[in-house]
Coordinates of C-alpha atoms and ligand atoms in Angstrom, one line a residue:
M1 CA 129.0 -171.2 7.8
K2 CA 132.6 -171.7 8.9
V3 CA 133.5 -175.4 9.3
L4 CA 135.9 -176.1 12.1
T5 CA 138.2 -179.0 11.9
I6 CA 139.2 -180.5 15.3
T7 CA 142.3 -182.5 15.3
T8 CA 143.0 -185.3 17.6
A9 CA 145.8 -183.3 19.2
L10 CA 143.6 -180.5 20.0
L11 CA 141.1 -182.9 21.5
A12 CA 143.7 -184.4 23.7
A13 CA 144.5 -180.9 25.0
A14 CA 140.9 -180.3 25.6
F15 CA 140.6 -183.3 27.9
L16 CA 143.6 -182.3 29.9
V17 CA 142.1 -179.0 30.7
A18 CA 138.7 -180.4 31.3
P19 CA 138.8 -180.5 35.1
A20 CA 139.5 -176.8 35.3
L21 CA 136.7 -176.1 32.9
A22 CA 133.7 -177.7 34.1
Q23 CA 131.6 -180.6 35.2
E24 CA 130.8 -184.1 33.9
G25 CA 131.3 -184.5 30.2
A26 CA 131.9 -180.8 29.8
T27 CA 134.3 -181.3 27.0
A28 CA 134.0 -183.9 24.3
G29 CA 135.5 -185.4 21.2
G30 CA 134.5 -185.4 17.6
T31 CA 136.9 -185.8 14.7
Q32 CA 136.2 -185.7 11.0
T33 CA 137.7 -189.0 10.3
A34 CA 136.2 -191.0 13.1
A35 CA 132.6 -190.8 11.8
S36 CA 133.6 -192.5 8.5
S37 CA 132.8 -195.9 10.0
Y38 CA 129.2 -194.9 10.1
S39 CA 127.1 -195.7 7.1
C40 CA 123.4 -195.6 6.6
D41 CA 121.2 -195.8 3.5
P42 CA 118.3 -193.3 3.5
N43 CA 116.5 -195.3 0.9
T44 CA 116.0 -198.2 3.3
C45 CA 116.1 -196.3 6.6
K46 CA 112.9 -194.3 6.6
L47 CA 110.8 -192.4 9.0
P48 CA 108.9 -192.8 11.3
N49 CA 110.9 -195.8 12.6
C50 CA 114.4 -195.3 11.1
L51 CA 116.4 -192.2 10.4
C52 CA 120.0 -191.9 9.3
A53 CA 122.3 -189.5 11.1
S54 CA 122.4 -186.3 9.1
T55 CA 123.2 -182.6 9.6
S56 CA 120.2 -181.7 7.4
P57 CA 116.7 -181.4 8.7
P58 CA 114.5 -184.5 8.4
G59 CA 111.7 -184.9 5.9
G60 CA 113.5 -182.9 3.3
L61 CA 112.6 -179.7 5.0
Q62 CA 114.5 -176.5 4.0
P63 CA 116.2 -175.0 7.0
K64 CA 114.2 -171.8 6.6
D65 CA 111.0 -173.8 7.1
T66 CA 112.4 -175.8 10.0
P67 CA 111.5 -175.0 13.6
Q68 CA 114.6 -174.1 15.7
F69 CA 114.2 -176.3 18.7
V70 CA 115.9 -175.5 22.0
V71 CA 116.1 -178.3 24.6
I72 CA 116.7 -177.3 28.2
T73 CA 117.6 -180.3 30.3
F74 CA 118.2 -180.7 34.1
D75 CA 120.1 -183.5 35.7
D76 CA 120.1 -185.3 39.0
S77 CA 117.8 -185.1 42.0
V78 CA 114.5 -183.2 42.0
Q79 CA 114.2 -181.0 45.1
S80 CA 112.1 -178.0 45.8
K81 CA 114.8 -175.3 45.4
L82 CA 116.2 -177.0 42.2
L83 CA 112.6 -177.1 40.8
Q84 CA 112.3 -173.4 41.4
T85 CA 115.5 -172.8 39.5
A86 CA 114.2 -174.9 36.6
Q87 CA 110.9 -173.0 36.6
D88 CA 112.7 -169.7 36.6
M89 CA 114.7 -170.9 33.5
L90 CA 111.6 -172.1 31.7
N91 CA 109.6 -168.9 32.3
V92 CA 109.3 -168.1 28.6
K93 CA 106.6 -168.8 26.0
N94 CA 106.6 -170.7 22.7
P95 CA 105.3 -169.1 19.5
N96 CA 101.9 -170.7 20.1
G97 CA 101.6 -169.1 23.5
C98 CA 102.2 -172.3 25.5
P99 CA 104.9 -172.3 28.2
A100 CA 108.4 -173.7 27.5
K101 CA 108.9 -177.2 28.6
G102 CA 112.0 -179.1 29.8
S103 CA 113.3 -182.6 30.4
W104 CA 114.7 -183.8 33.8
Y105 CA 117.1 -186.7 34.0
V106 CA 116.4 -187.9 37.5
S107 CA 118.7 -189.8 39.9
M108 CA 117.0 -191.1 43.0
E109 CA 119.1 -189.9 45.9
Y110 CA 117.7 -186.8 47.5
T111 CA 114.8 -186.7 45.1
D112 CA 111.4 -185.6 46.4
F113 CA 108.9 -187.7 44.4
S114 CA 106.0 -185.4 44.9
L115 CA 107.9 -182.8 42.9
V116 CA 108.6 -185.4 40.2
Q117 CA 104.9 -185.7 39.8
Q118 CA 104.4 -182.0 39.8
W119 CA 107.0 -181.5 37.1
Y120 CA 105.4 -184.3 35.0
A121 CA 101.9 -183.0 35.5
N122 CA 102.9 -179.6 34.3
G123 CA 103.8 -181.1 30.9
N124 CA 107.5 -181.5 31.4
E125 CA 109.5 -184.7 30.8
I126 CA 110.7 -187.1 33.5
A127 CA 113.6 -189.4 32.3
D128 CA 116.0 -191.9 33.9
H129 CA 119.4 -191.0 35.2
T130 CA 119.9 -194.2 37.3
F131 CA 119.4 -194.9 41.0
T132 CA 122.8 -193.9 42.5
H133 CA 124.3 -191.9 39.7
V134 CA 127.1 -194.3 38.7
G135 CA 129.1 -194.1 35.6
S136 CA 128.8 -197.2 33.4
P137 CA 125.5 -198.2 35.1
S138 CA 124.2 -201.7 35.4
A139 CA 120.8 -202.7 34.0
Q140 CA 119.7 -202.8 37.7
E141 CA 120.7 -199.2 38.2
I142 CA 118.6 -198.1 35.2
A143 CA 115.6 -200.3 36.1
A144 CA 115.5 -199.3 39.7
A145 CA 115.2 -195.6 38.9
K146 CA 112.4 -196.3 36.4
S147 CA 110.5 -198.3 39.1
M148 CA 110.8 -195.5 41.7
L149 CA 109.8 -192.8 39.3
H150 CA 106.7 -194.8 38.5
E151 CA 105.8 -196.0 42.0
Y152 CA 106.4 -192.7 44.0
G153 CA 106.3 -190.1 41.3
G154 CA 103.2 -191.6 39.6
V155 CA 104.8 -191.3 36.1
P156 CA 103.3 -194.0 33.8
Y157 CA 106.0 -196.4 32.7
G158 CA 105.2 -195.6 29.1
K159 CA 105.9 -191.9 29.6
I160 CA 109.5 -192.6 30.9
K161 CA 111.1 -192.8 27.5
G162 CA 114.5 -191.2 27.9
F163 CA 117.9 -192.1 29.5
R164 CA 121.0 -190.1 30.1
A165 CA 124.1 -191.8 31.5
P166 CA 125.6 -190.3 34.6
F167 CA 128.9 -188.5 33.7
L168 CA 127.7 -189.2 30.1
N169 CA 129.7 -192.3 30.6
Y170 CA 128.0 -195.0 28.6
T171 CA 129.1 -198.2 26.7
A172 CA 127.5 -200.3 24.0
E173 CA 126.1 -202.4 26.8
T174 CA 124.4 -199.4 28.4
L175 CA 122.6 -198.7 25.1
S176 CA 121.6 -202.3 24.7
N177 CA 120.3 -202.3 28.3
I178 CA 118.0 -199.3 27.6
Q179 CA 116.7 -201.0 24.5
Q180 CA 115.9 -204.1 26.5
Q181 CA 114.1 -202.0 29.1
G182 CA 111.9 -200.4 26.5
F183 CA 113.4 -196.9 26.4
Q184 CA 112.8 -194.9 23.3
Y185 CA 116.0 -192.9 23.4
D186 CA 119.4 -192.1 24.8
T187 CA 120.9 -188.7 25.1
S188 CA 124.4 -189.1 26.4
S189 CA 126.6 -188.5 23.3
T190 CA 128.2 -185.3 22.2
A191 CA 127.8 -183.4 18.9
T192 CA 130.4 -180.8 18.1
V193 CA 130.6 -179.2 14.6
D194 CA 131.3 -181.9 11.9
D195 CA 129.1 -184.4 13.8
C196 CA 126.4 -181.9 14.6
F197 CA 123.7 -184.4 13.6
W198 CA 120.0 -184.2 14.1
P199 CA 118.6 -187.0 16.3
Y200 CA 118.8 -190.4 14.5
T201 CA 118.0 -194.0 15.1
L202 CA 120.6 -196.6 16.1
D203 CA 119.6 -199.0 13.3
N204 CA 123.0 -198.4 11.8
G205 CA 124.9 -197.7 15.0
M206 CA 126.3 -194.5 16.6
A207 CA 127.6 -191.6 14.6
N208 CA 128.7 -189.5 17.6
D209 CA 131.5 -190.0 20.1
C210 CA 133.3 -192.0 17.4
W211 CA 136.7 -191.3 19.0
T212 CA 135.8 -193.8 21.7
G213 CA 135.3 -196.6 19.2
I214 CA 131.5 -196.7 19.8
C215 CA 130.9 -196.2 16.0
D216 CA 132.9 -199.3 15.0
A217 CA 131.0 -201.6 12.7
G218 CA 128.7 -203.9 14.6
K219 CA 129.4 -202.3 17.9
V220 CA 126.0 -200.8 18.4
K221 CA 123.0 -201.8 16.3
L222 CA 119.7 -201.1 18.0
P223 CA 116.8 -200.7 15.6
G224 CA 114.2 -198.1 16.6
V225 CA 116.2 -196.7 19.5
W226 CA 116.9 -193.0 19.0
E227 CA 120.1 -191.1 19.9
L228 CA 119.7 -187.5 20.7
P229 CA 123.2 -186.0 20.6
M230 CA 123.9 -183.3 23.1
Y231 CA 125.0 -180.2 21.2
A232 CA 128.2 -178.6 22.4
V233 CA 128.9 -174.9 22.6
M234 CA 132.3 -174.2 21.0
D235 CA 134.2 -171.7 23.1
N236 CA 136.6 -169.1 21.7
A237 CA 139.4 -171.7 21.8
N238 CA 137.2 -174.2 19.9
T239 CA 136.9 -176.4 22.9
P240 CA 133.6 -178.0 23.0
Q241 CA 131.6 -177.1 26.2
L242 CA 128.7 -179.4 26.9
M243 CA 127.2 -179.3 30.3
D244 CA 127.0 -176.4 32.7
V245 CA 128.7 -174.1 30.2
Y246 CA 128.2 -171.2 32.6
L247 CA 131.0 -172.7 34.7
A248 CA 133.5 -172.4 31.9
G249 CA 133.9 -168.6 31.7
S250 CA 132.5 -165.3 32.8
V251 CA 128.8 -164.6 32.2
S252 CA 129.6 -162.4 29.2
D253 CA 132.0 -164.9 27.7
V254 CA 129.5 -167.7 28.1
T255 CA 126.7 -165.6 26.6
G256 CA 128.9 -164.7 23.7
W257 CA 129.8 -168.3 22.9
S258 CA 126.3 -169.5 23.4
N259 CA 124.9 -166.8 21.0
N260 CA 127.6 -167.6 18.4
N261 CA 126.7 -171.3 18.5
F262 CA 123.0 -170.7 18.5
Q263 CA 123.5 -168.6 15.3
R264 CA 125.5 -171.5 13.8
H265 CA 122.5 -173.7 14.3
Y266 CA 119.8 -171.1 13.5
N267 CA 121.5 -169.7 10.3
G268 CA 122.7 -173.2 9.4
N269 CA 120.7 -176.4 9.4
R270 CA 118.6 -175.6 12.4
Q271 CA 119.9 -178.6 14.5
P272 CA 118.4 -178.4 18.0
F273 CA 120.3 -176.2 20.4
G274 CA 120.9 -177.5 23.9
I275 CA 121.2 -175.9 27.3
Y276 CA 122.2 -178.7 29.7
V277 CA 122.4 -177.9 33.4
H278 CA 122.9 -179.3 36.8
P279 CA 120.5 -176.9 38.6
T280 CA 122.4 -177.3 41.8
H281 CA 125.0 -174.9 40.5
L282 CA 122.4 -172.3 39.8
T283 CA 120.7 -172.4 43.1
N284 CA 121.5 -170.7 46.4
F285 CA 122.1 -173.0 49.4
P286 CA 123.1 -171.8 52.9
G287 CA 126.9 -171.7 53.1
T288 CA 127.6 -171.9 49.4
P289 CA 128.7 -169.1 47.1
D290 CA 125.9 -166.9 45.7
A291 CA 124.7 -168.4 42.5
S292 CA 122.4 -165.6 41.5
S293 CA 124.6 -164.0 38.8
L294 CA 125.2 -167.4 37.2
K295 CA 121.5 -168.1 37.2
N296 CA 120.6 -164.7 35.9
G297 CA 123.1 -165.1 33.0
V298 CA 121.4 -168.4 31.9
V299 CA 117.9 -166.9 32.4
S300 CA 118.9 -163.9 30.3
L301 CA 120.3 -166.1 27.6
I302 CA 117.1 -168.1 27.4
Q303 CA 114.9 -165.0 27.3
S304 CA 117.0 -163.6 24.5
L305 CA 116.4 -166.7 22.4
A306 CA 112.7 -166.7 23.1
G307 CA 110.2 -164.6 21.1
K308 CA 111.4 -165.6 17.6
P309 CA 108.5 -167.0 15.6
D310 CA 110.5 -170.2 14.9
V311 CA 112.2 -170.8 18.2
W312 CA 110.5 -173.5 20.3
F313 CA 111.5 -174.7 23.8
V314 CA 110.6 -178.4 24.0
T315 CA 111.2 -181.6 25.9
N316 CA 113.2 -184.3 24.2
Q317 CA 110.0 -186.3 23.9
Q318 CA 108.3 -183.4 22.0
L319 CA 111.4 -183.2 19.8
L320 CA 111.1 -186.9 19.0
Q321 CA 107.5 -186.6 18.1
W322 CA 108.4 -184.0 15.6
M323 CA 111.3 -186.0 14.3
Q324 CA 109.1 -188.9 13.5
N325 CA 106.7 -186.8 11.6
P326 CA 108.5 -183.5 10.7
V327 CA 106.2 -180.6 9.8
P328 CA 107.2 -177.1 8.7
N329 CA 107.4 -174.4 11.4
S330 CA 104.1 -173.0 10.1
Q331 CA 102.3 -176.2 11.2
L332 CA 104.0 -176.8 14.5
A333 CA 101.7 -174.6 16.7
S334 CA 98.7 -176.9 16.0
Q335 CA 100.4 -180.2 16.6
P336 CA 98.7 -182.2 19.4
Y337 CA 102.0 -182.6 21.3
M338 CA 102.6 -178.8 21.3
Q339 CA 99.3 -178.0 23.1
C340 CA 99.2 -176.9 26.8
N341 CA 95.8 -177.8 28.1
V342 CA 95.9 -178.2 31.9
P343 CA 94.0 -181.2 33.0
N344 CA 90.9 -180.1 34.9
T345 CA 89.8 -182.8 37.3
G346 CA 87.4 -180.6 39.1
K347 CA 88.8 -181.8 42.4
E348 CA 92.0 -181.7 44.4
I349 CA 93.6 -185.1 43.8
C350 CA 97.2 -184.8 44.5
N351 CA 98.1 -184.9 40.8
G352 CA 101.0 -182.6 41.3
L353 CA 99.2 -179.6 39.9
E354 CA 97.6 -178.6 43.2
N355 CA 98.3 -178.7 46.8
I356 CA 102.1 -179.0 46.8
T357 CA 103.5 -175.9 48.5
I358 CA 107.1 -175.1 49.1
S359 CA 107.9 -173.5 52.4
A360 CA 110.6 -170.9 52.9
D361 CA 113.0 -173.6 54.1
G362 CA 112.5 -175.4 50.9
V363 CA 110.3 -178.3 52.1
A364 CA 107.4 -179.6 50.0
S365 CA 104.1 -179.9 51.8
G366 CA 100.5 -180.3 51.1
G367 CA 97.6 -181.9 52.9
L368 CA 97.4 -184.8 50.5
L369 CA 101.1 -185.7 50.5
Q370 CA 102.6 -188.6 52.4
N371 CA 105.8 -187.9 54.2
C372 CA 108.4 -190.7 53.8
N373 CA 111.1 -190.2 56.3
F374 CA 114.2 -192.5 56.4
N375 CA 116.5 -190.5 58.6
T376 CA 119.0 -189.5 55.9
T377 CA 116.3 -188.6 53.4
N378 CA 112.9 -187.1 53.7
W379 CA 110.6 -187.0 50.7
H380 CA 107.0 -186.9 49.8
T381 CA 104.6 -188.8 47.5
C382 CA 101.0 -188.9 46.6
Y383 CA 101.2 -192.7 46.9
N384 CA 102.2 -195.0 49.8
C385 CA 105.5 -194.6 51.5
P386 CA 107.6 -197.8 51.4
S387 CA 108.0 -199.8 54.6
S388 CA 111.8 -199.5 54.4
A389 CA 114.2 -197.2 52.6
P390 CA 114.4 -198.0 48.8
S391 CA 117.7 -199.6 47.8
L392 CA 119.3 -200.7 44.6
E393 CA 118.3 -204.3 45.2
T394 CA 114.8 -203.4 46.4
P395 CA 113.9 -200.0 44.9
V396 CA 110.2 -200.4 45.6
P397 CA 109.8 -202.1 49.0
S398 CA 106.3 -203.2 50.1
A399 CA 104.1 -200.3 51.1
S400 CA 104.1 -199.2 54.7
L401 CA 100.3 -199.6 54.8
Q402 CA 98.2 -202.7 54.1
S403 CA 96.0 -202.4 51.1
N404 CA 92.9 -202.7 53.4
D405 CA 94.0 -199.7 55.5
P406 CA 91.7 -196.7 55.0
N407 CA 94.7 -194.5 54.3
Y408 CA 96.2 -196.8 51.7
R409 CA 96.8 -195.0 48.4
K410 CA 95.8 -196.7 45.2
P411 CA 98.7 -197.0 42.7
V412 CA 98.2 -195.6 39.2
P413 CA 96.7 -198.4 37.1
D414 CA 97.8 -199.0 33.5
N415 CA 94.7 -197.5 32.1
C416 CA 95.0 -194.1 33.6
D417 CA 97.6 -191.3 33.6
S418 CA 98.4 -190.0 37.0
I419 CA 97.4 -186.5 36.0
W420 CA 93.8 -187.8 36.2
W421 CA 94.2 -190.4 38.9
D422 CA 92.8 -189.9 42.3
P423 CA 95.0 -192.2 44.5
V424 CA 92.9 -191.6 47.6
V425 CA 89.6 -192.8 46.1
G426 CA 91.2 -195.0 43.5
Q427 CA 89.4 -193.4 40.5
C428 CA 90.4 -192.2 37.1
L429 CA 88.7 -188.8 36.7
C430 CA 88.9 -188.7 33.0
T431 CA 87.8 -191.6 30.8
D432 CA 86.8 -190.0 27.5
S433 CA 88.9 -190.2 24.4
S434 CA 90.6 -186.9 25.0
C435 CA 92.6 -188.3 27.9
A436 CA 92.2 -192.1 27.5
Y437 CA 95.5 -193.7 28.3
K438 CA 96.7 -197.3 28.2
D439 CA 100.2 -198.0 29.4
T440 CA 101.6 -200.7 27.3
A441 CA 105.1 -200.4 28.8
V442 CA 104.4 -201.9 32.2
P443 CA 107.2 -204.4 32.9
S444 CA 105.9 -208.0 32.5
S445 CA 106.9 -208.7 36.1
K446 CA 106.8 -205.7 38.3
N447 CA 109.5 -207.5 40.3
S448 CA 112.0 -207.6 37.5
T449 CA 113.8 -204.5 38.5
N450 CA 116.9 -206.6 38.5
G451 CA 117.4 -205.6 34.9
T452 CA 117.1 -208.1 32.3
S453 CA 117.9 -211.7 31.8
A454 CA 119.7 -211.2 28.5
S455 CA 123.2 -210.1 28.5
G456 CA 124.6 -207.3 26.3
S457 CA 125.4 -208.0 22.7
P458 CA 128.4 -210.2 21.9
S459 CA 130.3 -207.2 20.6
D460 CA 130.1 -205.4 23.9
S461 CA 133.4 -204.5 25.4
K462 CA 135.0 -201.6 27.3
T463 CA 135.2 -198.4 25.4
G464 CA 138.4 -197.6 23.6
S465 CA 141.6 -196.3 25.0
A466 CA 140.6 -192.7 24.5
A467 CA 137.8 -193.3 27.0
N468 CA 140.1 -195.0 29.4
A469 CA 142.5 -192.1 29.1
I470 CA 139.9 -189.7 30.5
T471 CA 138.7 -191.9 33.3
P472 CA 140.8 -190.3 35.9
I473 CA 139.4 -186.9 35.0
Y474 CA 135.9 -188.2 35.3
G475 CA 136.9 -189.9 38.5
I476 CA 138.0 -186.6 40.1
L477 CA 134.8 -184.9 39.0
V478 CA 132.7 -187.7 40.4
T479 CA 134.2 -187.4 43.8
S480 CA 134.1 -183.7 44.0
V481 CA 130.5 -183.5 42.6
L482 CA 129.3 -186.1 45.0
A483 CA 131.1 -184.6 47.9
G484 CA 129.7 -181.3 47.1
L485 CA 126.2 -182.7 46.8
T486 CA 126.4 -184.6 50.0
G487 CA 127.8 -181.7 51.9
L488 CA 125.0 -179.6 50.6
L489 CA 122.1 -181.8 50.9
L490 CA 122.4 -184.3 53.7
Ligands
NAG1 C1 133.1 -195.1 32.7 O1 132.9 -196.3 32.0 C2 134.1 -197.1 32.0 C3 133.8 -198.3 31.2 O2 132.8 -199.1 31.6 C4 134.5 -197.5 33.4 O3 135.7 -198.2 33.4 C5 134.7 -196.2 34.2 O4 135.0 -196.5 35.6 C6 133.5 -195.3 34.1 N1 133.8 -194.0 34.8 C7 133.1 -193.6 35.8 C8 133.4 -192.2 36.3 O5 132.2 -194.2 36.3
NAG2 C1 95.5 -179.3 50.2 O1 94.7 -180.5 50.5 C2 94.2 -180.6 51.8 C3 93.5 -181.9 52.0 O2 92.5 -182.0 51.0 C4 93.4 -179.4 52.2 O3 93.0 -179.5 53.5 C5 94.2 -178.1 51.9 O4 93.4 -177.0 52.2 C6 94.7 -178.1 50.5 N1 95.6 -176.9 50.4 C7 95.5 -176.1 49.3 C8 96.5 -175.0 49.3 O5 94.7 -176.2 48.5
NAG3 C1 108.6 -210.9 43.4 O1 109.7 -211.2 44.2 C2 109.4 -212.0 45.4 C3 110.7 -212.1 46.2 O2 111.8 -212.3 45.4 C4 108.9 -213.3 44.9 O3 108.5 -214.1 46.1 C5 107.6 -213.1 44.1 O4 107.1 -214.3 43.6 C6 108.0 -212.2 42.9 N1 106.8 -211.8 42.2 C7 106.7 -211.9 40.9 C8 105.4 -211.4 40.2 O5 107.7 -212.2 40.2
NAG4 C1 119.6 -210.1 40.3 O1 120.6 -210.4 39.4 C2 121.7 -211.1 39.9 C3 122.8 -211.2 38.9 O2 122.2 -211.5 37.6 C4 121.2 -212.4 40.5 O3 122.3 -213.1 41.0 C5 120.2 -212.2 41.5 O4 119.7 -213.4 42.0 C6 119.1 -211.4 41.0 N1 118.1 -211.0 42.1 C7 116.8 -211.2 41.9 C8 116.0 -210.8 43.1 O5 116.3 -211.5 40.9
NAG5 C1 120.4 -193.2 62.9 C2 119.1 -192.5 63.2 O1 119.0 -191.3 63.2 N1 118.1 -193.4 63.4 C3 116.7 -192.9 63.6 C4 115.9 -193.1 62.3 O2 114.6 -192.8 62.6 C5 114.0 -193.6 63.6 C6 112.5 -193.2 63.7 O3 112.3 -191.8 63.6 C7 114.7 -193.3 64.9 O4 114.1 -194.1 66.0 C8 116.1 -193.7 64.8 O5 116.8 -193.3 65.9

């Protein structure tokens, strides 16, 4: 395997060209020297609760026996057309015959919560991408999104385990916030070549994005919280491309880079390979350029990776289950978290698997759905609409119906998963051990969406000068991405 050395000078150049290349966090850093401040002793840091950053597979597995995971992730709002794009991308099978699964990092604006539930009930992952998609998000931004995904999307708190920072712009304080709010992992950092680490715990700090100063001693130390680096595709100029790689070149260029980098992982140490998209770019909307060829390129790439006996398309949660107890590829098919039994409730209960239809104009509907209309946004839920539009301060306003109203929907209790919960009758349709669920992650006060009382760790501070230097670039992207979205979707 050819090892590429990226110099700081090259990196600087990469950032300058970033706006022309792609979207948020498309390019990223990673120097050989920067990671030297990371140190971790594998004799004391042991699975399942601790793992040192390493380019080698966990559990002492040989690369040839290690599954090649591919994670496909989607960012921002969940809407019917975007969901269709995601489903088209995931239309491949794993070696055990189960469908590919993906992770969605959901921001709240324009999200249709009935589709959040549908995505979740189909075995995919729902994760937190803040309320209003702000860089450097407050604890309140993170907590508000989690509350809404639970209240209106029916996702148990304990199943919302992941976080990704908007614009991939996080600080030590962001990471400390997600730990305080009980998240299991962050996936906002970048892995290039030298720092192409398998997921690791933050007991000994960060080992990626070191050029920002985040790896400095004592800066981040969060026992038990996992970091899942995002794996960059190095293009022909050795510029790391991270998100929406399809925007950085022609379909054939992007396919070539992606295949080369996939092979680097597959023939190397089998680190996970990532395909990170904003599905809005791959979806046709009236009045915007035809996205079909972009989408077809990505779909073809995914289909070309599928079908190998050791290539698995998983959610980040599935990947973490494997990380904590790594088994050889030959044993992966039978792991409980790799099964695909569809819950059979014997009854239509608005669990997301049934009764949501998408009309030609891209509107979700179904007899059991509640329609929550607040002028600028119109979304659906299996639960109660709020009496006023959710806001950052009050993400979950009181229900529009009184609890004694015959049409009042019963919220998912902490001893049932929404895929078996009938919110109309208020009944858990599965109680045996195969589906027993107890949510231990319910916030102590459901009110406390204001974030947490504790402040960040004393060592928190702004990220280093390198990060500040790229702020204007991100700023431009923020504006144009948001402007694009609002234009499209309002
Ligand atoms: C990124 O985070 C830094 C540090 O908190 C902040 O100054 C900057 O405004 C953020 N950038 C964006 C695009 O939000
Ligand atoms: C959806 O549910 C409603 C109410 O139970 C029912 O009337 C309707 O026929 C269902 N639609 C489908 C496609 O099953
Ligand atoms: C929730 O917030 C309201 C208004 O701030 C307050 O009156 C109520 O006591 C809180 N409930 C809990 C359980 O903290
Ligand atoms: C939310 O947090 C802010 C700042 O910590 C505080 O001033 C405010 O009173 C809090 N609001 C609620 C409802 O707890
Ligand atoms: C600004 C605006 O469109 N307001 C409308 C919001 O919805 C209510 C109820 O449908 C209307 O009465 C308002 O005019």
